[in-house]
Amino acid sequence: MRIILTKFLFLIILLENNFAQTSIEEVYSLANKLFENKNYFDAITEYKRVNYFDTKKEYSFDTNYKIGLCYKYGGFYENSIQYFYDALKYSKNFDNTFEIKTQIIRVNILRKTIDRAFQLCNELEKDVLFQSKTDEINYWKGWCYIFNDDWNNAELTFAKTYLGKDIYLLAKKVNKEKLSVTFAKVISYILPGSGQIYAGKYISGLLSLAWNLVAGYFTINSFLEQRAFDGIIVGELVWLRFYKGNVENSENFTIDKNLSITNNAMKFLQEEYRGLKP
Amino acid sequence: MLKNKLFIICFFVALNLLAQVNNDIYSLENRVNFANHLYKETDYLRAIDEYKIILQNVENDTIRFRFANSFLKLNRFDEASENFKTLFFTSLSNEAKLFYFKSNFLKNDFKLFRKLVENKVYLPEKFYNEVNKLNSISYFLDNEILPQQGILLNPFEDSLQTKLYLFYQLKKNPPSKNPIQAAIFSSLIPGAGKIYTGELSDGIISFIATTVSLYLSINNFQNNHQFRGWVFAGISSLFYAGNIYGSYISAKKFNDESKNKVQNEIESFFKQRNYFLPQIEF
């Protein structure tokens, strides 16, 4: 009988092992593996599973935070922010709270709701709890200015933080290279074509100057020869058109040039910049 | 004594095993709960994955319905209708048939949808009128010739008849302007065609441009400025011909815009009311 009992117990132990259960820890570790392998869709499923079965809410901060990150990496910014706010409810300490809040700012930068990102930065700045985090706050504020195409303020803000020396130098370079649209327009009013030359479009600028000189000559000549009607028609239909076109071109070329400068800077930030990005 | 011991051991082991099965996050029961949670959270894409695994192990009408409905919510109409079809001979037959028609209706292939309704094979007894309503709405939403007013409006309640009658009239005869008429108006008085199509400022500008250039042409000819006379005559002719063509196009544009406006109004009316379909959830 004892032999039977021993065999029976052995069988039970075997059965127990075969009836392997999957615990929350295991699912959580699986989710982390999926996350590390950048399989964000499945990672979200598993994190959500952990969230659902974790009745004690032990994993809630981590799972919501990771779901937020997965959605962020997948470009689902609305969902991402929703889960970051959920994670905030289970924040365990001061650093957790700050990390989540900066993540929300970063997602706002990415989805280009810059006003909201500024608002959140200012809230963090005013919060006495985060007084020691001024450098980080200024760093993300600088990024807000970049996405707002305000490189001047970006440069000034990055200058206040030790975190973004490279990005500060980049902002400074962009600021130096960018052209003034108003200046281009003003010099075009004074000397047609000069605004286009200022924007680097030399041939266009010289052609514009030539057209304006010719049209201006015919207009003035008509008036001098007392052919007022011809003068008005040529002036109105030809000269004014060239003159106006010259100012508009100066403005457009300068804007295009600035766009090309900022696009190159953004490309550098996207592909080569090694610091923290939104 | 030993037998008693054996029984007690067996009892606790069985209890333990049962508890383990319940604790297993990937157990069927837990999967169902989790899938339903995802479904309620409107994360249909993940709910589909979970339901798929569940349905590989067990067939359940409610789960199949939710599975199919998840496809419908994601606008994957073919997969939705295929899955609703599998429920035709179950306790959810009527609901599944209604949702089968809904899936086919939302595909926007209204010809095919009407063929399905005409065949009458899958019509749900309980929701016969709802499918008829969808059938009528399908005529409002596509560009086929409208059937008789009575046939189209009968499935709807009395309170909706006035509104639907208005839509019927608008759909049949949307506000329009005759392009030929607009062109003729502009050929008689430059700009008149544009004013006829509702473009007042364009009409006035066309009138001024044509008449001023015509006046300049005549004036130059009278003063023996032949070259300038011809230049302005050319400009005047261009304005005149352009204005006639512009009026014709303007009338066509008016007709297109008016048709689109009517269509958008009708579409949003039905969409806001969920195409008069009942809310069914399991």
PDB file of N, CA, C and O in Angstrom, chain A residues 1-2 5 8-9 12 15-16 19-24 27 30 40-42 44-46 48-49 52-53 71 83 227 229-230 233, chain B residues 2-3 5-6 9-10 13 16-17 19-21 23-26 30-31 33-34 37-38 41 43 45-46 49-50 216 220 228 232:
ATOM      1  N   MET A   1       0.825  -1.213   0.000  1.00  0.00           N
ATOM      2  CA  MET A   1       0.000   0.000   0.000  1.00  0.00           C
ATOM      3  C   MET A   1       0.866   1.273   0.000  1.00  0.00           C
ATOM      4  O   MET A   1       0.555   2.267  -0.631  1.00  0.00           O
ATOM      5  N   ARG A   2       1.988   1.167   0.765  1.00  0.00           N
ATOM      6  CA  ARG A   2       2.862   2.336   0.856  1.00  0.00           C
ATOM      7  C   ARG A   2       3.485   2.641  -0.501  1.00  0.00           C
ATOM      8  O   ARG A   2       3.662   3.804  -0.869  1.00  0.00           O
ATOM      9  N   LEU A   5       0.993   4.420  -2.545  1.00  0.00           N
ATOM     10  CA  LEU A   5       0.862   5.798  -2.090  1.00  0.00           C
ATOM     11  C   LEU A   5       2.045   6.655  -2.602  1.00  0.00           C
ATOM     12  O   LEU A   5       1.856   7.770  -3.098  1.00  0.00           O
ATOM     13  N   PHE A   8       1.636   7.254  -6.212  1.00  0.00           N
ATOM     14  CA  PHE A   8       0.548   8.211  -6.422  1.00  0.00           C
ATOM     15  C   PHE A   8       1.028   9.651  -6.191  1.00  0.00           C
ATOM     16  O   PHE A   8       0.769  10.567  -6.984  1.00  0.00           O
ATOM     17  N   LEU A   9       1.783   9.803  -5.099  1.00  0.00           N
ATOM     18  CA  LEU A   9       2.315  11.127  -4.778  1.00  0.00           C
ATOM     19  C   LEU A   9       3.258  11.621  -5.881  1.00  0.00           C
ATOM     20  O   LEU A   9       3.226  12.781  -6.282  1.00  0.00           O
ATOM     21  N   ILE A  12       1.283  12.807  -8.730  1.00  0.00           N
ATOM     22  CA  ILE A  12       0.674  14.111  -8.434  1.00  0.00           C
ATOM     23  C   ILE A  12       1.693  15.235  -8.636  1.00  0.00           C
ATOM     24  O   ILE A  12       1.391  16.258  -9.254  1.00  0.00           O
ATOM     25  N   LEU A  15       2.186  15.778 -12.207  1.00  0.00           N
ATOM     26  CA  LEU A  15       1.012  16.466 -12.766  1.00  0.00           C
ATOM     27  C   LEU A  15       1.053  17.961 -12.449  1.00  0.00           C
ATOM     28  O   LEU A  15       0.756  18.807 -13.292  1.00  0.00           O
ATOM     29  N   GLU A  16       1.430  18.216 -11.214  1.00  0.00           N
ATOM     30  CA  GLU A  16       1.489  19.617 -10.755  1.00  0.00           C
ATOM     31  C   GLU A  16       2.451  20.427 -11.613  1.00  0.00           C
ATOM     32  O   GLU A  16       2.170  21.539 -12.007  1.00  0.00           O
ATOM     33  N   PHE A  19       1.091  21.033 -15.033  1.00  0.00           N
ATOM     34  CA  PHE A  19       0.012  22.010 -15.026  1.00  0.00           C
ATOM     35  C   PHE A  19       0.566  23.408 -14.754  1.00  0.00           C
ATOM     36  O   PHE A  19       0.110  24.112 -13.872  1.00  0.00           O
ATOM     37  N   ALA A  20       1.628  23.750 -15.509  1.00  0.00           N
ATOM     38  CA  ALA A  20       2.326  24.996 -15.207  1.00  0.00           C
ATOM     39  C   ALA A  20       1.405  26.192 -15.380  1.00  0.00           C
ATOM     40  O   ALA A  20       0.789  26.345 -16.428  1.00  0.00           O
ATOM     41  N   GLN A  21       1.322  26.995 -14.387  1.00  0.00           N
ATOM     42  CA  GLN A  21       0.494  28.181 -14.489  1.00  0.00           C
ATOM     43  C   GLN A  21       1.341  29.360 -14.945  1.00  0.00           C
ATOM     44  O   GLN A  21       2.551  29.363 -14.732  1.00  0.00           O
ATOM     45  N   THR A  22       0.711  30.328 -15.573  1.00  0.00           N
ATOM     46  CA  THR A  22       1.449  31.517 -15.962  1.00  0.00           C
ATOM     47  C   THR A  22       1.059  32.621 -14.998  1.00  0.00           C
ATOM     48  O   THR A  22      -0.106  32.972 -14.886  1.00  0.00           O
ATOM     49  N   SER A  23       2.063  33.140 -14.327  1.00  0.00           N
ATOM     50  CA  SER A  23       1.771  34.149 -13.315  1.00  0.00           C
ATOM     51  C   SER A  23       1.909  35.545 -13.909  1.00  0.00           C
ATOM     52  O   SER A  23       2.406  35.715 -15.028  1.00  0.00           O
ATOM     53  N   ILE A  24       1.496  36.515 -13.121  1.00  0.00           N
ATOM     54  CA  ILE A  24       1.595  37.912 -13.570  1.00  0.00           C
ATOM     55  C   ILE A  24       3.063  38.272 -13.837  1.00  0.00           C
ATOM     56  O   ILE A  24       3.367  38.932 -14.834  1.00  0.00           O
ATOM     57  N   VAL A  27       4.082  37.031 -17.211  1.00  0.00           N
ATOM     58  CA  VAL A  27       3.495  37.825 -18.303  1.00  0.00           C
ATOM     59  C   VAL A  27       4.200  39.179 -18.388  1.00  0.00           C
ATOM     60  O   VAL A  27       4.496  39.666 -19.489  1.00  0.00           O
ATOM     61  N   LEU A  30       7.455  38.694 -20.014  1.00  0.00           N
ATOM     62  CA  LEU A  30       7.240  38.494 -21.457  1.00  0.00           C
ATOM     63  C   LEU A  30       6.975  39.836 -22.151  1.00  0.00           C
ATOM     64  O   LEU A  30       7.539  40.126 -23.217  1.00  0.00           O
ATOM     65  N   TYR A  40       5.951  46.350 -30.312  1.00  0.00           N
ATOM     66  CA  TYR A  40       5.128  47.166 -29.432  1.00  0.00           C
ATOM     67  C   TYR A  40       3.661  46.735 -29.392  1.00  0.00           C
ATOM     68  O   TYR A  40       3.009  46.854 -28.360  1.00  0.00           O
ATOM     69  N   PHE A  41       3.156  46.222 -30.516  1.00  0.00           N
ATOM     70  CA  PHE A  41       1.740  45.821 -30.539  1.00  0.00           C
ATOM     71  C   PHE A  41       1.499  44.714 -29.506  1.00  0.00           C
ATOM     72  O   PHE A  41       0.606  44.818 -28.655  1.00  0.00           O
ATOM     73  N   ASP A  42       2.305  43.659 -29.586  1.00  0.00           N
ATOM     74  CA  ASP A  42       2.118  42.545 -28.645  1.00  0.00           C
ATOM     75  C   ASP A  42       2.490  42.953 -27.223  1.00  0.00           C
ATOM     76  O   ASP A  42       1.896  42.466 -26.259  1.00  0.00           O
ATOM     77  N   ILE A  44       1.988  45.813 -25.862  1.00  0.00           N
ATOM     78  CA  ILE A  44       0.815  46.503 -25.287  1.00  0.00           C
ATOM     79  C   ILE A  44      -0.208  45.482 -24.806  1.00  0.00           C
ATOM     80  O   ILE A  44      -0.749  45.592 -23.701  1.00  0.00           O
ATOM     81  N   THR A  45      -0.457  44.449 -25.630  1.00  0.00           N
ATOM     82  CA  THR A  45      -1.441  43.419 -25.238  1.00  0.00           C
ATOM     83  C   THR A  45      -1.044  42.807 -23.892  1.00  0.00           C
ATOM     84  O   THR A  45      -1.885  42.679 -22.992  1.00  0.00           O
ATOM     85  N   GLU A  46       0.224  42.444 -23.771  1.00  0.00           N
ATOM     86  CA  GLU A  46       0.652  41.765 -22.539  1.00  0.00           C
ATOM     87  C   GLU A  46       0.654  42.720 -21.345  1.00  0.00           C
ATOM     88  O   GLU A  46       0.260  42.335 -20.251  1.00  0.00           O
ATOM     89  N   LYS A  48      -1.313  45.203 -21.007  1.00  0.00           N
ATOM     90  CA  LYS A  48      -2.729  45.393 -20.665  1.00  0.00           C
ATOM     91  C   LYS A  48      -3.243  44.193 -19.886  1.00  0.00           C
ATOM     92  O   LYS A  48      -4.066  44.320 -18.991  1.00  0.00           O
ATOM     93  N   ARG A  49      -2.729  43.011 -20.260  1.00  0.00           N
ATOM     94  CA  ARG A  49      -3.149  41.788 -19.559  1.00  0.00           C
ATOM     95  C   ARG A  49      -2.693  41.857 -18.089  1.00  0.00           C
ATOM     96  O   ARG A  49      -3.470  41.566 -17.180  1.00  0.00           O
ATOM     97  N   TYR A  52      -4.795  44.240 -16.219  1.00  0.00           N
ATOM     98  CA  TYR A  52      -6.152  43.739 -15.937  1.00  0.00           C
ATOM     99  C   TYR A  52      -6.156  42.756 -14.772  1.00  0.00           C
ATOM    100  O   TYR A  52      -7.048  42.786 -13.930  1.00  0.00           O
ATOM    101  N   PHE A  53      -5.135  41.874 -14.741  1.00  0.00           N
ATOM    102  CA  PHE A  53      -5.142  40.830 -13.695  1.00  0.00           C
ATOM    103  C   PHE A  53      -4.419  41.249 -12.412  1.00  0.00           C
ATOM    104  O   PHE A  53      -4.508  40.547 -11.418  1.00  0.00           O
ATOM    105  N   TYR A  71       2.721  53.130 -27.259  1.00  0.00           N
ATOM    106  CA  TYR A  71       1.834  53.936 -28.119  1.00  0.00           C
ATOM    107  C   TYR A  71       2.611  55.113 -28.708  1.00  0.00           C
ATOM    108  O   TYR A  71       2.422  55.481 -29.864  1.00  0.00           O
ATOM    109  N   TYR A  83      -2.376  56.908 -21.304  1.00  0.00           N
ATOM    110  CA  TYR A  83      -1.737  55.925 -20.425  1.00  0.00           C
ATOM    111  C   TYR A  83      -0.675  56.564 -19.520  1.00  0.00           C
ATOM    112  O   TYR A  83      -0.473  56.097 -18.396  1.00  0.00           O
ATOM    113  N   ARG A 227       2.425 110.944 -72.995  1.00  0.00           N
ATOM    114  CA  ARG A 227       1.480 109.871 -73.327  1.00  0.00           C
ATOM    115  C   ARG A 227       1.019 109.252 -71.994  1.00  0.00           C
ATOM    116  O   ARG A 227       1.439 108.175 -71.605  1.00  0.00           O
ATOM    117  N   PHE A 229      -1.790 108.064 -70.919  1.00  0.00           N
ATOM    118  CA  PHE A 229      -2.537 106.793 -70.922  1.00  0.00           C
ATOM    119  C   PHE A 229      -1.584 105.599 -71.038  1.00  0.00           C
ATOM    120  O   PHE A 229      -1.682 104.632 -70.277  1.00  0.00           O
ATOM    121  N   ASP A 230      -0.623 105.715 -71.997  1.00  0.00           N
ATOM    122  CA  ASP A 230       0.364 104.635 -72.160  1.00  0.00           C
ATOM    123  C   ASP A 230       1.155 104.440 -70.872  1.00  0.00           C
ATOM    124  O   ASP A 230       1.432 103.309 -70.451  1.00  0.00           O
ATOM    125  N   ILE A 233      -0.987 102.589 -68.352  1.00  0.00           N
ATOM    126  CA  ILE A 233      -1.168 101.173 -68.710  1.00  0.00           C
ATOM    127  C   ILE A 233       0.124 100.381 -68.502  1.00  0.00           C
ATOM    128  O   ILE A 233       0.127  99.333 -67.866  1.00  0.00           O
TER     129      ILE A 233
ATOM    130  N   LEU B   2      -4.970   4.474   5.946  1.00  0.00           N
ATOM    131  CA  LEU B   2      -4.195   4.898   4.783  1.00  0.00           C
ATOM    132  C   LEU B   2      -5.107   5.428   3.661  1.00  0.00           C
ATOM    133  O   LEU B   2      -4.802   6.415   2.990  1.00  0.00           O
ATOM    134  N   LYS B   3      -6.260   4.757   3.558  1.00  0.00           N
ATOM    135  CA  LYS B   3      -7.232   5.171   2.522  1.00  0.00           C
ATOM    136  C   LYS B   3      -7.715   6.596   2.794  1.00  0.00           C
ATOM    137  O   LYS B   3      -7.876   7.414   1.880  1.00  0.00           O
ATOM    138  N   LYS B   5      -6.089   8.872   4.433  1.00  0.00           N
ATOM    139  CA  LYS B   5      -4.994   9.790   4.133  1.00  0.00           C
ATOM    140  C   LYS B   5      -4.942  10.094   2.631  1.00  0.00           C
ATOM    141  O   LYS B   5      -4.795  11.237   2.200  1.00  0.00           O
ATOM    142  N   LEU B   6      -5.065   9.000   1.875  1.00  0.00           N
ATOM    143  CA  LEU B   6      -5.035   9.116   0.416  1.00  0.00           C
ATOM    144  C   LEU B   6      -6.146  10.044  -0.096  1.00  0.00           C
ATOM    145  O   LEU B   6      -5.934  10.905  -0.956  1.00  0.00           O
ATOM    146  N   ILE B   9      -5.308  13.669   0.751  1.00  0.00           N
ATOM    147  CA  ILE B   9      -4.269  14.183  -0.155  1.00  0.00           C
ATOM    148  C   ILE B   9      -4.866  14.507  -1.521  1.00  0.00           C
ATOM    149  O   ILE B   9      -4.658  15.578  -2.088  1.00  0.00           O
ATOM    150  N   CYS B  10      -5.653  13.544  -2.026  1.00  0.00           N
ATOM    151  CA  CYS B  10      -6.294  13.728  -3.342  1.00  0.00           C
ATOM    152  C   CYS B  10      -7.148  14.984  -3.363  1.00  0.00           C
ATOM    153  O   CYS B  10      -7.122  15.772  -4.318  1.00  0.00           O
ATOM    154  N   VAL B  13      -4.968  18.137  -3.374  1.00  0.00           N
ATOM    155  CA  VAL B  13      -4.259  18.284  -4.657  1.00  0.00           C
ATOM    156  C   VAL B  13      -5.221  18.775  -5.737  1.00  0.00           C
ATOM    157  O   VAL B  13      -4.903  19.687  -6.510  1.00  0.00           O
ATOM    158  N   ASN B  16      -5.920  22.323  -5.199  1.00  0.00           N
ATOM    159  CA  ASN B  16      -4.757  23.099  -5.591  1.00  0.00           C
ATOM    160  C   ASN B  16      -4.694  23.269  -7.114  1.00  0.00           C
ATOM    161  O   ASN B  16      -4.461  24.362  -7.643  1.00  0.00           O
ATOM    162  N   LEU B  17      -4.932  22.149  -7.803  1.00  0.00           N
ATOM    163  CA  LEU B  17      -4.899  22.169  -9.274  1.00  0.00           C
ATOM    164  C   LEU B  17      -5.953  23.128  -9.829  1.00  0.00           C
ATOM    165  O   LEU B  17      -5.694  23.903 -10.742  1.00  0.00           O
ATOM    166  N   ALA B  19      -7.249  25.639  -8.298  1.00  0.00           N
ATOM    167  CA  ALA B  19      -6.845  27.018  -8.010  1.00  0.00           C
ATOM    168  C   ALA B  19      -5.799  27.494  -9.008  1.00  0.00           C
ATOM    169  O   ALA B  19      -5.828  28.624  -9.472  1.00  0.00           O
ATOM    170  N   GLN B  20      -4.912  26.568  -9.373  1.00  0.00           N
ATOM    171  CA  GLN B  20      -3.860  26.933 -10.326  1.00  0.00           C
ATOM    172  C   GLN B  20      -4.429  27.280 -11.684  1.00  0.00           C
ATOM    173  O   GLN B  20      -3.992  28.215 -12.337  1.00  0.00           O
ATOM    174  N   VAL B  21      -5.425  26.473 -12.098  1.00  0.00           N
ATOM    175  CA  VAL B  21      -6.041  26.726 -13.401  1.00  0.00           C
ATOM    176  C   VAL B  21      -6.642  28.121 -13.416  1.00  0.00           C
ATOM    177  O   VAL B  21      -6.517  28.877 -14.368  1.00  0.00           O
ATOM    178  N   ASN B  23      -5.686  30.594 -11.587  1.00  0.00           N
ATOM    179  CA  ASN B  23      -4.629  31.598 -11.493  1.00  0.00           C
ATOM    180  C   ASN B  23      -3.877  31.751 -12.804  1.00  0.00           C
ATOM    181  O   ASN B  23      -3.171  32.729 -12.990  1.00  0.00           O
ATOM    182  N   ASP B  24      -3.995  30.771 -13.667  1.00  0.00           N
ATOM    183  CA  ASP B  24      -3.283  30.847 -14.937  1.00  0.00           C
ATOM    184  C   ASP B  24      -3.882  31.969 -15.783  1.00  0.00           C
ATOM    185  O   ASP B  24      -5.045  31.889 -16.186  1.00  0.00           O
ATOM    186  N   ILE B  25      -3.060  32.977 -16.035  1.00  0.00           N
ATOM    187  CA  ILE B  25      -3.562  34.156 -16.764  1.00  0.00           C
ATOM    188  C   ILE B  25      -4.044  33.774 -18.158  1.00  0.00           C
ATOM    189  O   ILE B  25      -4.964  34.381 -18.690  1.00  0.00           O
ATOM    190  N   TYR B  26      -3.403  32.749 -18.737  1.00  0.00           N
ATOM    191  CA  TYR B  26      -3.778  32.356 -20.098  1.00  0.00           C
ATOM    192  C   TYR B  26      -4.854  31.279 -20.128  1.00  0.00           C
ATOM    193  O   TYR B  26      -5.096  30.693 -21.183  1.00  0.00           O
ATOM    194  N   ASN B  30      -9.895  33.189 -18.138  1.00  0.00           N
ATOM    195  CA  ASN B  30      -9.231  34.489 -17.996  1.00  0.00           C
ATOM    196  C   ASN B  30      -9.096  35.209 -19.338  1.00  0.00           C
ATOM    197  O   ASN B  30      -9.199  36.424 -19.417  1.00  0.00           O
ATOM    198  N   ARG B  31      -8.851  34.413 -20.365  1.00  0.00           N
ATOM    199  CA  ARG B  31      -8.759  35.009 -21.711  1.00  0.00           C
ATOM    200  C   ARG B  31     -10.073  35.680 -22.092  1.00  0.00           C
ATOM    201  O   ARG B  31     -10.097  36.775 -22.646  1.00  0.00           O
ATOM    202  N   ASN B  33     -12.356  36.835 -20.060  1.00  0.00           N
ATOM    203  CA  ASN B  33     -12.526  38.067 -19.269  1.00  0.00           C
ATOM    204  C   ASN B  33     -11.678  39.202 -19.834  1.00  0.00           C
ATOM    205  O   ASN B  33     -12.147  40.336 -19.963  1.00  0.00           O
ATOM    206  N   PHE B  34     -10.444  38.852 -20.171  1.00  0.00           N
ATOM    207  CA  PHE B  34      -9.532  39.882 -20.688  1.00  0.00           C
ATOM    208  C   PHE B  34     -10.003  40.396 -22.055  1.00  0.00           C
ATOM    209  O   PHE B  34      -9.987  41.606 -22.319  1.00  0.00           O
ATOM    210  N   HIS B  37     -12.773  42.683 -21.627  1.00  0.00           N
ATOM    211  CA  HIS B  37     -12.271  43.959 -21.107  1.00  0.00           C
ATOM    212  C   HIS B  37     -11.730  44.823 -22.261  1.00  0.00           C
ATOM    213  O   HIS B  37     -12.031  46.014 -22.352  1.00  0.00           O
ATOM    214  N   LEU B  38     -10.956  44.175 -23.149  1.00  0.00           N
ATOM    215  CA  LEU B  38     -10.417  44.910 -24.308  1.00  0.00           C
ATOM    216  C   LEU B  38     -11.549  45.424 -25.196  1.00  0.00           C
ATOM    217  O   LEU B  38     -11.500  46.545 -25.705  1.00  0.00           O
ATOM    218  N   GLU B  41     -13.121  48.330 -23.711  1.00  0.00           N
ATOM    219  CA  GLU B  41     -12.172  49.449 -23.783  1.00  0.00           C
ATOM    220  C   GLU B  41     -12.051  49.980 -25.215  1.00  0.00           C
ATOM    221  O   GLU B  41     -11.264  50.893 -25.468  1.00  0.00           O
ATOM    222  N   ASP B  43     -10.630  48.528 -27.603  1.00  0.00           N
ATOM    223  CA  ASP B  43      -9.381  48.103 -28.248  1.00  0.00           C
ATOM    224  C   ASP B  43      -9.706  46.843 -29.077  1.00  0.00           C
ATOM    225  O   ASP B  43      -9.317  45.723 -28.731  1.00  0.00           O
ATOM    226  N   LEU B  45      -8.812  45.736 -31.972  1.00  0.00           N
ATOM    227  CA  LEU B  45      -7.740  45.013 -32.666  1.00  0.00           C
ATOM    228  C   LEU B  45      -7.185  43.904 -31.773  1.00  0.00           C
ATOM    229  O   LEU B  45      -6.984  42.761 -32.221  1.00  0.00           O
ATOM    230  N   ARG B  46      -6.963  44.234 -30.506  1.00  0.00           N
ATOM    231  CA  ARG B  46      -6.428  43.224 -29.582  1.00  0.00           C
ATOM    232  C   ARG B  46      -7.517  42.266 -29.133  1.00  0.00           C
ATOM    233  O   ARG B  46      -7.251  41.083 -28.905  1.00  0.00           O
ATOM    234  N   ASP B  49      -7.708  39.407 -31.536  1.00  0.00           N
ATOM    235  CA  ASP B  49      -6.656  38.393 -31.333  1.00  0.00           C
ATOM    236  C   ASP B  49      -7.027  37.438 -30.206  1.00  0.00           C
ATOM    237  O   ASP B  49      -6.836  36.226 -30.309  1.00  0.00           O
ATOM    238  N   GLU B  50      -7.540  37.996 -29.113  1.00  0.00           N
ATOM    239  CA  GLU B  50      -7.902  37.158 -27.962  1.00  0.00           C
ATOM    240  C   GLU B  50      -9.092  36.266 -28.300  1.00  0.00           C
ATOM    241  O   GLU B  50      -9.092  35.071 -28.025  1.00  0.00           O
ATOM    242  N   LEU B 216     -12.284 101.161 -74.891  1.00  0.00           N
ATOM    243  CA  LEU B 216     -10.922 101.582 -75.258  1.00  0.00           C
ATOM    244  C   LEU B 216     -10.600 101.238 -76.708  1.00  0.00           C
ATOM    245  O   LEU B 216      -9.959 101.998 -77.425  1.00  0.00           O
ATOM    246  N   ASN B 220      -9.837 104.034 -79.478  1.00  0.00           N
ATOM    247  CA  ASN B 220      -8.560 104.056 -80.204  1.00  0.00           C
ATOM    248  C   ASN B 220      -8.766 104.016 -81.712  1.00  0.00           C
ATOM    249  O   ASN B 220      -8.049 104.692 -82.457  1.00  0.00           O
ATOM    250  N   ARG B 228      -3.333  99.980 -81.269  1.00  0.00           N
ATOM    251  CA  ARG B 228      -3.898  99.896 -79.920  1.00  0.00           C
ATOM    252  C   ARG B 228      -5.363  99.458 -79.957  1.00  0.00           C
ATOM    253  O   ARG B 228      -5.842  98.736 -79.092  1.00  0.00           O
ATOM    254  N   PHE B 232      -6.786  96.272 -77.870  1.00  0.00           N
ATOM    255  CA  PHE B 232      -7.923  96.298 -76.933  1.00  0.00           C
ATOM    256  C   PHE B 232      -9.112  95.480 -77.440  1.00  0.00           C
ATOM    257  O   PHE B 232      -9.871  94.921 -76.653  1.00  0.00           O
TER     258      PHE B 232
END
